[in-house]
Amino acid sequence: VLKKIAIDLRKEALERGYSLTLPTLGMSMFPLLQSNDKIIVRDCAVEKLCCGDLMLYRSGEKDNVLIAHRLIMRLKRKDDYLLITKGDSQIYCDRPISSDLLIAKVVKIRKAYFEISLEGFRGQIINSLMLFISLSMVFTMARALKACLQDG
């Protein structure tokens, strides 16, 4: 219950125009993000997200785990969007999520000795490059799997 309240308070602070700094845990976004890096997030409407942007979202309606992964695709549905995300170091995309689970957009990464802005032209270049690398892994794995299935 406390985790849910904390997430709700963060969401409310973002909606009021504040940015939040959160610690990271895990290696799913390696090499750009590693454990103990900090991410700075800001409120962002789903319509303003672009493919390649890093987004922060809840992992499920009842789950209070926050995940920062790259937006791969945004599909319009009747009243909302379906979002497809992927960790940069993961082979497969995550299961699609509803835009209701979106918390914020990652706008900056704070490493131990420097910061990386993901806004502006440089940010677009970084996000586009990481999107290309991330998707290349998916296509390479798919080709390898196809070759294995044809040989076997």
Short mmCIF file of N, CA and C in Angstrom, two decimals:
data_model
loop_
_atom_site.label_atom_id
_atom_site.label_comp_id
_atom_site.label_asym_id
_atom_site.label_seq_id
_atom_site.Cartn_x
_atom_site.Cartn_y
_atom_site.Cartn_z
N VAL A 1 0.83 -1.19 0.00
CA VAL A 1 0.00 0.00 0.00
C VAL A 1 0.88 1.26 0.00
N LEU A 2 1.96 1.25 0.79
CA LEU A 2 2.83 2.41 0.84
C LEU A 2 3.50 2.67 -0.51
N LYS A 3 3.87 1.58 -1.19
CA LYS A 3 4.48 1.74 -2.52
C LYS A 3 3.52 2.42 -3.48
N LYS A 4 2.25 2.01 -3.45
CA LYS A 4 1.22 2.59 -4.31
C LYS A 4 1.04 4.08 -4.00
N ILE A 5 1.03 4.43 -2.72
CA ILE A 5 0.90 5.83 -2.32
C ILE A 5 2.10 6.64 -2.81
N ALA A 6 3.29 6.07 -2.68
CA ALA A 6 4.50 6.75 -3.14
C ALA A 6 4.46 7.00 -4.64
N ILE A 7 4.00 6.02 -5.40
CA ILE A 7 3.89 6.18 -6.86
C ILE A 7 2.85 7.24 -7.19
N ASP A 8 1.73 7.23 -6.50
CA ASP A 8 0.70 8.24 -6.73
C ASP A 8 1.21 9.64 -6.42
N LEU A 9 1.97 9.78 -5.33
CA LEU A 9 2.53 11.09 -4.97
C LEU A 9 3.54 11.56 -6.03
N ARG A 10 4.35 10.66 -6.53
CA ARG A 10 5.30 11.02 -7.59
C ARG A 10 4.56 11.48 -8.84
N LYS A 11 3.52 10.73 -9.20
CA LYS A 11 2.73 11.09 -10.38
C LYS A 11 2.10 12.47 -10.21
N GLU A 12 1.58 12.75 -9.03
CA GLU A 12 0.97 14.05 -8.77
C GLU A 12 2.01 15.17 -8.85
N ALA A 13 3.20 14.95 -8.31
CA ALA A 13 4.26 15.95 -8.39
C ALA A 13 4.64 16.23 -9.84
N LEU A 14 4.72 15.19 -10.66
CA LEU A 14 5.04 15.35 -12.08
C LEU A 14 3.96 16.16 -12.78
N GLU A 15 2.69 15.84 -12.48
CA GLU A 15 1.58 16.55 -13.11
C GLU A 15 1.56 18.02 -12.73
N ARG A 16 2.15 18.37 -11.60
CA ARG A 16 2.22 19.76 -11.16
C ARG A 16 3.44 20.48 -11.74
N GLY A 17 4.20 19.79 -12.59
CA GLY A 17 5.33 20.44 -13.27
C GLY A 17 6.70 20.20 -12.67
N TYR A 18 6.76 19.42 -11.62
CA TYR A 18 8.06 19.11 -11.01
C TYR A 18 8.75 17.99 -11.78
N SER A 19 10.07 17.98 -11.74
CA SER A 19 10.79 16.82 -12.24
C SER A 19 11.25 16.01 -11.02
N LEU A 20 11.44 14.74 -11.21
CA LEU A 20 11.85 13.85 -10.12
C LEU A 20 13.14 13.15 -10.48
N THR A 21 13.96 12.91 -9.49
CA THR A 21 15.19 12.16 -9.66
C THR A 21 15.01 10.81 -8.96
N LEU A 22 15.22 9.74 -9.72
CA LEU A 22 15.01 8.39 -9.19
C LEU A 22 16.25 7.54 -9.43
N PRO A 23 16.58 6.65 -8.49
CA PRO A 23 17.72 5.74 -8.71
C PRO A 23 17.32 4.60 -9.65
N THR A 24 18.30 4.05 -10.33
CA THR A 24 18.03 2.91 -11.21
C THR A 24 18.58 1.64 -10.58
N LEU A 25 18.00 0.53 -11.01
CA LEU A 25 18.41 -0.78 -10.52
C LEU A 25 18.29 -1.75 -11.67
N GLY A 26 19.31 -2.55 -11.91
CA GLY A 26 19.24 -3.55 -12.97
C GLY A 26 20.08 -3.16 -14.18
N MET A 27 20.12 -4.08 -15.13
CA MET A 27 20.97 -3.89 -16.30
C MET A 27 20.20 -3.99 -17.61
N SER A 28 18.89 -3.91 -17.58
CA SER A 28 18.10 -4.07 -18.81
C SER A 28 18.32 -2.93 -19.80
N MET A 29 18.83 -1.79 -19.34
CA MET A 29 19.08 -0.65 -20.23
C MET A 29 20.57 -0.42 -20.46
N PHE A 30 21.40 -1.41 -20.13
CA PHE A 30 22.83 -1.31 -20.36
C PHE A 30 23.09 -1.16 -21.87
N PRO A 31 23.99 -0.34 -22.33
CA PRO A 31 25.01 0.39 -21.57
C PRO A 31 24.62 1.80 -21.14
N LEU A 32 23.50 2.31 -21.59
CA LEU A 32 23.13 3.69 -21.27
C LEU A 32 22.83 3.87 -19.79
N LEU A 33 22.10 2.92 -19.20
CA LEU A 33 21.77 2.97 -17.78
C LEU A 33 22.33 1.75 -17.07
N GLN A 34 22.85 1.99 -15.89
CA GLN A 34 23.34 0.90 -15.05
C GLN A 34 22.81 1.12 -13.64
N SER A 35 22.90 0.09 -12.82
CA SER A 35 22.46 0.23 -11.43
C SER A 35 23.18 1.39 -10.77
N ASN A 36 22.45 2.11 -9.96
CA ASN A 36 22.92 3.26 -9.19
C ASN A 36 23.06 4.55 -10.01
N ASP A 37 22.77 4.52 -11.32
CA ASP A 37 22.63 5.77 -12.04
C ASP A 37 21.35 6.42 -11.55
N LYS A 38 21.19 7.69 -11.84
CA LYS A 38 19.95 8.39 -11.50
C LYS A 38 19.29 8.83 -12.79
N ILE A 39 17.96 8.76 -12.84
CA ILE A 39 17.23 9.29 -13.98
C ILE A 39 16.39 10.47 -13.51
N ILE A 40 16.33 11.48 -14.34
CA ILE A 40 15.48 12.63 -14.07
C ILE A 40 14.30 12.52 -15.03
N VAL A 41 13.09 12.51 -14.47
CA VAL A 41 11.89 12.32 -15.28
C VAL A 41 10.98 13.53 -15.16
N ARG A 42 10.21 13.74 -16.23
CA ARG A 42 9.22 14.82 -16.28
C ARG A 42 7.93 14.29 -16.87
N ASP A 43 6.84 14.92 -16.49
CA ASP A 43 5.54 14.56 -17.03
C ASP A 43 5.56 14.74 -18.55
N CYS A 44 4.89 13.84 -19.25
CA CYS A 44 4.83 13.91 -20.71
C CYS A 44 3.56 13.22 -21.18
N ALA A 45 2.82 13.90 -22.03
CA ALA A 45 1.62 13.29 -22.62
C ALA A 45 2.06 12.19 -23.57
N VAL A 46 1.30 11.12 -23.62
CA VAL A 46 1.65 9.99 -24.48
C VAL A 46 1.78 10.41 -25.94
N GLU A 47 0.98 11.39 -26.36
CA GLU A 47 1.03 11.85 -27.76
C GLU A 47 2.35 12.54 -28.10
N LYS A 48 3.06 13.02 -27.07
CA LYS A 48 4.33 13.72 -27.30
C LYS A 48 5.54 12.78 -27.28
N LEU A 49 5.33 11.54 -26.86
CA LEU A 49 6.43 10.57 -26.86
C LEU A 49 6.77 10.17 -28.29
N CYS A 50 8.06 10.01 -28.55
CA CYS A 50 8.53 9.57 -29.87
C CYS A 50 9.19 8.21 -29.72
N CYS A 51 9.17 7.44 -30.78
CA CYS A 51 9.89 6.16 -30.78
C CYS A 51 11.35 6.46 -30.45
N GLY A 52 11.89 5.70 -29.54
CA GLY A 52 13.27 5.90 -29.10
C GLY A 52 13.37 6.59 -27.76
N ASP A 53 12.32 7.30 -27.33
CA ASP A 53 12.34 7.97 -26.04
C ASP A 53 12.38 6.95 -24.91
N LEU A 54 13.03 7.32 -23.81
CA LEU A 54 12.98 6.50 -22.61
C LEU A 54 11.77 6.95 -21.81
N MET A 55 11.00 6.01 -21.36
CA MET A 55 9.81 6.34 -20.59
C MET A 55 9.78 5.53 -19.30
N LEU A 56 9.15 6.10 -18.30
CA LEU A 56 8.97 5.46 -17.01
C LEU A 56 7.52 5.04 -16.91
N TYR A 57 7.28 3.78 -16.56
CA TYR A 57 5.90 3.30 -16.48
C TYR A 57 5.77 2.26 -15.38
N ARG A 58 4.52 2.06 -14.96
CA ARG A 58 4.22 0.99 -14.01
C ARG A 58 4.14 -0.31 -14.78
N SER A 59 4.61 -1.39 -14.18
CA SER A 59 4.66 -2.66 -14.90
C SER A 59 3.29 -3.32 -15.06
N GLY A 60 2.29 -2.88 -14.33
CA GLY A 60 0.95 -3.43 -14.45
C GLY A 60 -0.03 -2.67 -13.60
N GLU A 61 -1.30 -2.93 -13.82
CA GLU A 61 -2.36 -2.23 -13.07
C GLU A 61 -2.23 -2.46 -11.56
N LYS A 62 -1.95 -3.69 -11.17
CA LYS A 62 -1.88 -4.02 -9.74
C LYS A 62 -0.44 -4.02 -9.23
N ASP A 63 0.51 -3.96 -10.13
CA ASP A 63 1.92 -4.02 -9.76
C ASP A 63 2.46 -2.61 -9.58
N ASN A 64 3.20 -2.40 -8.52
CA ASN A 64 3.72 -1.06 -8.24
C ASN A 64 5.20 -0.93 -8.53
N VAL A 65 5.70 -1.73 -9.46
CA VAL A 65 7.09 -1.66 -9.87
C VAL A 65 7.20 -0.64 -11.01
N LEU A 66 8.19 0.25 -10.92
CA LEU A 66 8.43 1.22 -11.99
C LEU A 66 9.54 0.71 -12.90
N ILE A 67 9.35 0.87 -14.20
CA ILE A 67 10.31 0.41 -15.20
C ILE A 67 10.65 1.58 -16.13
N ALA A 68 11.92 1.74 -16.44
CA ALA A 68 12.35 2.73 -17.44
C ALA A 68 12.89 1.95 -18.64
N HIS A 69 12.13 1.94 -19.73
CA HIS A 69 12.53 1.27 -20.96
C HIS A 69 12.28 2.18 -22.15
N ARG A 70 12.81 1.80 -23.28
CA ARG A 70 12.72 2.59 -24.51
C ARG A 70 11.40 2.31 -25.24
N LEU A 71 10.76 3.37 -25.69
CA LEU A 71 9.54 3.22 -26.49
C LEU A 71 9.92 2.77 -27.90
N ILE A 72 9.38 1.63 -28.30
CA ILE A 72 9.65 1.08 -29.63
C ILE A 72 8.53 1.45 -30.59
N MET A 73 7.29 1.40 -30.10
CA MET A 73 6.14 1.67 -30.97
C MET A 73 4.96 2.16 -30.13
N ARG A 74 4.20 3.07 -30.71
CA ARG A 74 2.98 3.59 -30.08
C ARG A 74 1.83 3.37 -31.05
N LEU A 75 0.85 2.57 -30.64
CA LEU A 75 -0.29 2.25 -31.50
C LEU A 75 -1.56 2.86 -30.95
N LYS A 76 -2.29 3.58 -31.78
CA LYS A 76 -3.54 4.22 -31.37
C LYS A 76 -4.64 3.17 -31.26
N ARG A 77 -5.35 3.20 -30.14
CA ARG A 77 -6.55 2.38 -29.96
C ARG A 77 -7.73 3.33 -29.83
N LYS A 78 -8.88 2.82 -29.51
CA LYS A 78 -10.08 3.67 -29.43
C LYS A 78 -9.86 4.91 -28.57
N ASP A 79 -9.64 4.71 -27.28
CA ASP A 79 -9.55 5.83 -26.35
C ASP A 79 -8.15 6.09 -25.81
N ASP A 80 -7.21 5.24 -26.15
CA ASP A 80 -5.86 5.42 -25.63
C ASP A 80 -4.84 4.85 -26.61
N TYR A 81 -3.65 4.59 -26.11
CA TYR A 81 -2.57 4.04 -26.93
C TYR A 81 -2.07 2.74 -26.32
N LEU A 82 -1.55 1.89 -27.17
CA LEU A 82 -0.85 0.69 -26.76
C LEU A 82 0.63 0.99 -26.97
N LEU A 83 1.44 0.80 -25.94
CA LEU A 83 2.86 1.13 -26.00
C LEU A 83 3.70 -0.14 -25.97
N ILE A 84 4.66 -0.21 -26.88
CA ILE A 84 5.58 -1.34 -26.91
C ILE A 84 6.96 -0.81 -26.55
N THR A 85 7.55 -1.41 -25.53
CA THR A 85 8.83 -0.95 -25.01
C THR A 85 9.85 -2.09 -25.05
N LYS A 86 11.10 -1.71 -24.79
CA LYS A 86 12.17 -2.71 -24.78
C LYS A 86 13.33 -2.17 -23.98
N GLY A 87 13.95 -3.04 -23.19
CA GLY A 87 15.21 -2.71 -22.55
C GLY A 87 16.31 -2.82 -23.59
N ASP A 88 17.24 -1.88 -23.61
CA ASP A 88 18.28 -1.87 -24.65
C ASP A 88 19.10 -3.15 -24.70
N SER A 89 19.35 -3.77 -23.56
CA SER A 89 20.18 -4.97 -23.57
C SER A 89 19.37 -6.26 -23.67
N GLN A 90 18.07 -6.14 -23.76
CA GLN A 90 17.22 -7.32 -23.86
C GLN A 90 17.01 -7.71 -25.32
N ILE A 91 16.83 -8.98 -25.56
CA ILE A 91 16.66 -9.48 -26.92
C ILE A 91 15.26 -9.22 -27.44
N TYR A 92 14.26 -9.35 -26.57
CA TYR A 92 12.87 -9.24 -26.99
C TYR A 92 12.23 -7.96 -26.45
N CYS A 93 11.18 -7.54 -27.13
CA CYS A 93 10.37 -6.42 -26.64
C CYS A 93 9.55 -6.88 -25.44
N ASP A 94 9.17 -5.91 -24.61
CA ASP A 94 8.29 -6.20 -23.47
C ASP A 94 6.88 -6.43 -23.99
N ARG A 95 6.03 -6.99 -23.15
CA ARG A 95 4.63 -7.14 -23.56
C ARG A 95 4.02 -5.75 -23.66
N PRO A 96 3.11 -5.54 -24.61
CA PRO A 96 2.50 -4.22 -24.78
C PRO A 96 1.77 -3.78 -23.51
N ILE A 97 1.80 -2.46 -23.27
CA ILE A 97 1.12 -1.90 -22.11
C ILE A 97 0.17 -0.80 -22.55
N SER A 98 -0.81 -0.53 -21.73
CA SER A 98 -1.74 0.57 -21.98
C SER A 98 -1.07 1.88 -21.59
N SER A 99 -1.42 2.94 -22.29
CA SER A 99 -0.84 4.26 -21.98
C SER A 99 -1.24 4.74 -20.58
N ASP A 100 -2.24 4.12 -19.96
CA ASP A 100 -2.62 4.46 -18.58
C ASP A 100 -1.47 4.21 -17.60
N LEU A 101 -0.55 3.32 -17.98
CA LEU A 101 0.55 2.96 -17.09
C LEU A 101 1.75 3.90 -17.21
N LEU A 102 1.71 4.82 -18.18
CA LEU A 102 2.79 5.78 -18.37
C LEU A 102 2.87 6.71 -17.17
N ILE A 103 4.08 6.88 -16.64
CA ILE A 103 4.31 7.81 -15.53
C ILE A 103 4.97 9.08 -16.04
N ALA A 104 6.06 8.95 -16.81
CA ALA A 104 6.83 10.12 -17.22
C ALA A 104 7.82 9.76 -18.34
N LYS A 105 8.47 10.78 -18.83
CA LYS A 105 9.54 10.64 -19.82
C LYS A 105 10.87 10.89 -19.12
N VAL A 106 11.87 10.07 -19.43
CA VAL A 106 13.22 10.28 -18.88
C VAL A 106 13.88 11.37 -19.71
N VAL A 107 14.30 12.45 -19.04
CA VAL A 107 14.88 13.59 -19.76
C VAL A 107 16.37 13.75 -19.51
N LYS A 108 16.88 13.07 -18.48
CA LYS A 108 18.31 13.19 -18.19
C LYS A 108 18.77 11.96 -17.41
N ILE A 109 20.02 11.60 -17.64
CA ILE A 109 20.65 10.51 -16.89
C ILE A 109 21.83 11.10 -16.14
N ARG A 110 21.89 10.82 -14.85
CA ARG A 110 22.99 11.32 -14.03
C ARG A 110 23.88 10.13 -13.65
N LYS A 111 25.07 10.12 -14.22
CA LYS A 111 26.08 9.11 -13.89
C LYS A 111 26.89 9.63 -12.70
N ALA A 112 27.88 8.86 -12.26
CA ALA A 112 28.69 9.26 -11.10
C ALA A 112 29.40 10.59 -11.35
N TYR A 113 29.93 10.81 -12.57
CA TYR A 113 30.76 12.00 -12.81
C TYR A 113 30.26 12.90 -13.93
N PHE A 114 29.14 12.56 -14.55
CA PHE A 114 28.62 13.41 -15.63
C PHE A 114 27.14 13.14 -15.84
N GLU A 115 26.51 14.01 -16.62
CA GLU A 115 25.09 13.86 -16.95
C GLU A 115 24.92 13.76 -18.46
N ILE A 116 23.87 13.05 -18.85
CA ILE A 116 23.52 12.93 -20.27
C ILE A 116 22.10 13.46 -20.43
N SER A 117 21.96 14.54 -21.19
CA SER A 117 20.64 15.08 -21.46
C SER A 117 20.02 14.32 -22.63
N LEU A 118 18.76 13.95 -22.47
CA LEU A 118 18.04 13.27 -23.54
C LEU A 118 17.05 14.21 -24.22
N GLU A 119 17.21 15.50 -23.98
CA GLU A 119 16.36 16.50 -24.61
C GLU A 119 17.14 17.21 -25.72
N GLY A 120 16.43 17.85 -26.61
CA GLY A 120 17.07 18.61 -27.68
C GLY A 120 17.66 17.71 -28.74
N PHE A 121 18.46 18.30 -29.61
CA PHE A 121 19.02 17.59 -30.75
C PHE A 121 19.95 16.45 -30.32
N ARG A 122 20.85 16.72 -29.35
CA ARG A 122 21.75 15.66 -28.87
C ARG A 122 20.97 14.48 -28.29
N GLY A 123 19.95 14.79 -27.53
CA GLY A 123 19.11 13.74 -26.95
C GLY A 123 18.43 12.90 -28.01
N GLN A 124 17.95 13.55 -29.08
CA GLN A 124 17.32 12.82 -30.18
C GLN A 124 18.33 11.89 -30.86
N ILE A 125 19.55 12.38 -31.03
CA ILE A 125 20.61 11.55 -31.64
C ILE A 125 20.90 10.33 -30.76
N ILE A 126 21.07 10.56 -29.46
CA ILE A 126 21.36 9.45 -28.53
C ILE A 126 20.21 8.44 -28.54
N ASN A 127 18.97 8.92 -28.42
CA ASN A 127 17.82 8.02 -28.39
C ASN A 127 17.66 7.26 -29.70
N SER A 128 17.87 7.94 -30.83
CA SER A 128 17.75 7.27 -32.13
C SER A 128 18.82 6.21 -32.31
N LEU A 129 20.05 6.53 -31.92
CA LEU A 129 21.15 5.57 -32.03
C LEU A 129 20.90 4.35 -31.15
N MET A 130 20.47 4.57 -29.92
CA MET A 130 20.20 3.45 -29.02
C MET A 130 19.00 2.63 -29.50
N LEU A 131 18.00 3.28 -30.09
CA LEU A 131 16.86 2.55 -30.66
C LEU A 131 17.33 1.65 -31.80
N PHE A 132 18.18 2.18 -32.67
CA PHE A 132 18.71 1.40 -33.80
C PHE A 132 19.49 0.19 -33.30
N ILE A 133 20.37 0.40 -32.32
CA ILE A 133 21.16 -0.70 -31.77
C ILE A 133 20.26 -1.74 -31.11
N SER A 134 19.29 -1.27 -30.34
CA SER A 134 18.38 -2.16 -29.63
C SER A 134 17.57 -3.01 -30.61
N LEU A 135 17.04 -2.38 -31.65
CA LEU A 135 16.25 -3.14 -32.63
C LEU A 135 17.12 -4.05 -33.48
N SER A 136 18.37 -3.67 -33.70
CA SER A 136 19.30 -4.54 -34.44
C SER A 136 19.47 -5.88 -33.74
N MET A 137 19.49 -5.84 -32.40
CA MET A 137 19.60 -7.09 -31.62
C MET A 137 18.41 -7.99 -31.89
N VAL A 138 17.21 -7.41 -31.97
CA VAL A 138 15.99 -8.19 -32.20
C VAL A 138 16.06 -8.86 -33.57
N PHE A 139 16.42 -8.08 -34.60
CA PHE A 139 16.46 -8.63 -35.96
C PHE A 139 17.57 -9.66 -36.12
N THR A 140 18.71 -9.45 -35.48
CA THR A 140 19.80 -10.42 -35.54
C THR A 140 19.38 -11.74 -34.90
N MET A 141 18.72 -11.65 -33.75
CA MET A 141 18.25 -12.86 -33.06
C MET A 141 17.20 -13.57 -33.90
N ALA A 142 16.30 -12.82 -34.53
CA ALA A 142 15.26 -13.43 -35.37
C ALA A 142 15.88 -14.17 -36.56
N ARG A 143 16.88 -13.56 -37.18
CA ARG A 143 17.55 -14.23 -38.32
C ARG A 143 18.26 -15.50 -37.86
N ALA A 144 18.93 -15.43 -36.72
CA ALA A 144 19.64 -16.60 -36.20
C ALA A 144 18.65 -17.71 -35.86
N LEU A 145 17.53 -17.36 -35.26
CA LEU A 145 16.51 -18.35 -34.93
C LEU A 145 15.93 -18.97 -36.19
N LYS A 146 15.67 -18.16 -37.19
CA LYS A 146 15.13 -18.66 -38.46
C LYS A 146 16.12 -19.64 -39.11
N ALA A 147 17.40 -19.29 -39.09
CA ALA A 147 18.42 -20.17 -39.66
C ALA A 147 18.49 -21.51 -38.92
N CYS A 148 18.39 -21.45 -37.59
CA CYS A 148 18.42 -22.67 -36.79
C CYS A 148 17.21 -23.55 -37.11
N LEU A 149 16.04 -22.95 -37.26
CA LEU A 149 14.83 -23.70 -37.54
C LEU A 149 14.88 -24.32 -38.94
N GLN A 150 15.47 -23.64 -39.89
CA GLN A 150 15.58 -24.17 -41.25
C GLN A 150 16.58 -25.30 -41.34
N ASP A 151 17.67 -25.21 -40.54
CA ASP A 151 18.69 -26.25 -40.54
C ASP A 151 18.24 -27.50 -39.81
N GLY A 152 17.42 -27.30 -38.80
CA GLY A 152 17.05 -28.41 -37.92
C GLY A 152 15.84 -29.09 -38.38
#
